[in-house]
XYZ file of C-alpha atoms in Angstrom:
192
model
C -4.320 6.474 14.854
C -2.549 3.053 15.668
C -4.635 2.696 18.769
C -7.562 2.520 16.580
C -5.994 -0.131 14.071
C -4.453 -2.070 17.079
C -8.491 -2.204 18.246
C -9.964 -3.912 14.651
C -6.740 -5.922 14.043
C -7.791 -9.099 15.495
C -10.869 -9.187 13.729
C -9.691 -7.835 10.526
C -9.432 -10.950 8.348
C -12.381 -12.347 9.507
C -14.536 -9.736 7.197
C -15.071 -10.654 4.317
C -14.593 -7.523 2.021
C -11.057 -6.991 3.403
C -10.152 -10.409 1.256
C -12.386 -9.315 -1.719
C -10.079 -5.579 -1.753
C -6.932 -7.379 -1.102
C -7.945 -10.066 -3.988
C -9.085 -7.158 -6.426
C -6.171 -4.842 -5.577
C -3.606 -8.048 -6.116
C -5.651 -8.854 -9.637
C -5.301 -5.180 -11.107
C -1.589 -5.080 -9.664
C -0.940 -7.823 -11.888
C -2.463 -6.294 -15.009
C 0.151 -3.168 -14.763
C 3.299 -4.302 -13.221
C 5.399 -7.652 -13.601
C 6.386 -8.272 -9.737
C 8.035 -11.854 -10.420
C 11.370 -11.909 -8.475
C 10.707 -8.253 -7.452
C 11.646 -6.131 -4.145
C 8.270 -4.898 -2.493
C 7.247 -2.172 0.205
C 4.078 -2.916 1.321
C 3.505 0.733 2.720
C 0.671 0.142 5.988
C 0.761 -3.210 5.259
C -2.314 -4.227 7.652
C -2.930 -7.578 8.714
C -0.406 -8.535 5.413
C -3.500 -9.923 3.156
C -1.500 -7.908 0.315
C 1.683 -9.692 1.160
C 0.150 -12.780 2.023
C -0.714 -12.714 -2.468
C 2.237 -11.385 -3.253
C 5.133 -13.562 -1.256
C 4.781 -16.607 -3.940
C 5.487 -14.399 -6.622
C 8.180 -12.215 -5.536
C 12.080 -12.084 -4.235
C 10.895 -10.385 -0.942
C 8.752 -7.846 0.857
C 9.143 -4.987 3.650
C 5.955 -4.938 5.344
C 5.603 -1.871 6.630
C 2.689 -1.129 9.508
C 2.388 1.589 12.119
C 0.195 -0.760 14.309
C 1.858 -3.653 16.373
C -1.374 -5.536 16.491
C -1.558 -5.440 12.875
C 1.957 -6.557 12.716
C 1.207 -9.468 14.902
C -1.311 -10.290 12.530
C 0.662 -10.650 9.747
C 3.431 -12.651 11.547
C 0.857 -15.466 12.442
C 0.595 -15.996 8.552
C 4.606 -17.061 8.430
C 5.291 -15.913 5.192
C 8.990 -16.642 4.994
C 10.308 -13.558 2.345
C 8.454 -11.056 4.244
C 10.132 -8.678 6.918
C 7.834 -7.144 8.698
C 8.561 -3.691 10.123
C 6.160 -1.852 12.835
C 6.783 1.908 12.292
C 5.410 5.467 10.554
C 7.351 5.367 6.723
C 9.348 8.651 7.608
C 12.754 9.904 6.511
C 14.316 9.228 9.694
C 13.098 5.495 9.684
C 14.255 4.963 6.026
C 17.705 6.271 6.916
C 18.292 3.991 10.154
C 16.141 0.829 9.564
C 18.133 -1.927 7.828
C 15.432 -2.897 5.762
C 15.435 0.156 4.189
C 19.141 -0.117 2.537
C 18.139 -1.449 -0.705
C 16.100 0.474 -3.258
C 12.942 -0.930 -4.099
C 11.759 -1.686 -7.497
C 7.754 -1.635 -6.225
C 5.844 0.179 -3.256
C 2.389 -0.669 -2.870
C -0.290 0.788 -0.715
C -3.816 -0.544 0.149
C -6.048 1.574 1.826
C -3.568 3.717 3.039
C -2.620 7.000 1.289
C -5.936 8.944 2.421
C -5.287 8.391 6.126
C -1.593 9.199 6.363
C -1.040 13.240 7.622
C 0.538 14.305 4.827
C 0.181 12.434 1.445
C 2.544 14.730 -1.010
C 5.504 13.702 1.970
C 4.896 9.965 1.589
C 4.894 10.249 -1.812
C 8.160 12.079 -2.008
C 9.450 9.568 0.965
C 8.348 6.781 -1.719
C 9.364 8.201 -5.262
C 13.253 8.044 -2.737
C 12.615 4.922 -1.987
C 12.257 3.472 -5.473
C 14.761 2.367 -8.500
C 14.407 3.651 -11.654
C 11.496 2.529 -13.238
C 9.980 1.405 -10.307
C 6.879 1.617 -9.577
C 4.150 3.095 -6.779
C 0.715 1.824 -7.009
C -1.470 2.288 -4.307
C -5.565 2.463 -3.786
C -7.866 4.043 -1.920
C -12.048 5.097 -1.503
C -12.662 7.336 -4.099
C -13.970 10.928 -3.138
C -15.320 13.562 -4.254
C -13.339 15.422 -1.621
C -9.634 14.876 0.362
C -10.678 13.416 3.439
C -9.560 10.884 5.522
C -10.504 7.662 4.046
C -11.197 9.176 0.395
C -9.184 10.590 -2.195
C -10.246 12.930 -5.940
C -8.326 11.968 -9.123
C -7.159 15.415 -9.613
C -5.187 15.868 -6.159
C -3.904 12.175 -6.273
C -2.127 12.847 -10.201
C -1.235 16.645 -8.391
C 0.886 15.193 -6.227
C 2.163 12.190 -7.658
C 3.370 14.092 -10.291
C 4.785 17.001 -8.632
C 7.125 14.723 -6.837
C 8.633 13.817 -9.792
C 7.047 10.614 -10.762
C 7.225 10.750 -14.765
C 4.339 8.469 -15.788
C 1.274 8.958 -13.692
C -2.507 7.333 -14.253
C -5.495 6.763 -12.175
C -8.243 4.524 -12.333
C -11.351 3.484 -10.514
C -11.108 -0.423 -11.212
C -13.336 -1.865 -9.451
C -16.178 -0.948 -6.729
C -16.487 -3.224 -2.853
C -19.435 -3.750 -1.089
C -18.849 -3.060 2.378
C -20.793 -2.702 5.488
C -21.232 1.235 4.335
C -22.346 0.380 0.909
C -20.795 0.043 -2.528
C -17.717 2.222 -2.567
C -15.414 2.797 -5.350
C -11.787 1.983 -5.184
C -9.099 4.605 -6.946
C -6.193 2.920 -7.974
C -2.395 5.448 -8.341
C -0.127 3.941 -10.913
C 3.157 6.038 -10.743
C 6.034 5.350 -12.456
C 9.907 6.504 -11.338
């Protein structure tokens, strides 16, 4: 899969519905969870147009991609509190990297969750990674059906709370016209 990101990552910010998700997804963030002075994973981070809105506001961010292109992106923004990491979020990578010593209090996720193998492992990997009370939001194409790109509302609150999460909601808060149409965007709010 990173051969394919690698391909678009040049031309990623240039469209303009990947700054109208990152600007939505930032806006509803801010309605659930306080991230002033916070320690963020940005989980498939992308070209870093979520960290690019967060870095004002918070004490830092891991920016987490598995694409180097992507990565190379995000370092031509120079956003000085964000360490960016180019890897797969696995348990072998949280136990070695450096960047992964310190608990975090948020992980966020844009457009990622429906494309990784297995989304009940990242979740677990993520509910480890977080303090108590921390929080994982992340957002995705709603579906009708798990498939790569979408995700249902049932199998997202399955999982989320099977891995122990104790406060769990999901919303559809707001819709993005894309080049494929109006989709709608499901938005995880899980609580540790």
């Amino acid at each position: 899969m990173a051969n394919s990101w690698d391909d678009v990552a040049q031309s990623w910010d240039s469209e303009a519905s990947t700054h109208i998700y990152a600007d939505k997804a930032f806006e509803s963030l801010l309605k659930f969870v306080d991230v002033k002075g916070k320690h963020i994973l940005d989980f498939g981070c992308g070209t870093g147009l979520l960290s690019q809105r967060l870095s004002p506001m918070v004490k830092d961010i891991v920016a987490l991609d598995s694409s180097e292109a992507m990565i190379e992106q995000l370092d031509m923004k120079e956003l000085p509190n964000v360490e960016p990491v180019v890897d797969m979020l696995t348990r072998g990578l949280v136990a070695m990297h450096p960047a992964f010593r310190a608990q975090f209090d948020v992980v966020v996720a844009s457009s990622v969750c429906s494309f990784v193998p297995s989304y009940s492992e990242v979740a677990d990997i993520v509910y480890s990674l977080l303090n108590e009370g921390g929080y994982f939001v992340h957002w995705d194409w709603l579906s009708d059906v798990d498939e790569p790109g979408g995700m249902t509302i049932a199998h997202t609150e399955q999982v989320l709370t099977s891995v122990g999460f104790s406060q769990v909601e999901v919303l559809t808060p707001f819709e993005i016209d894309t080049p494929h149409g109006s989709l709608t965007v499901l938005m995880a709010l899980a609580k540790k």
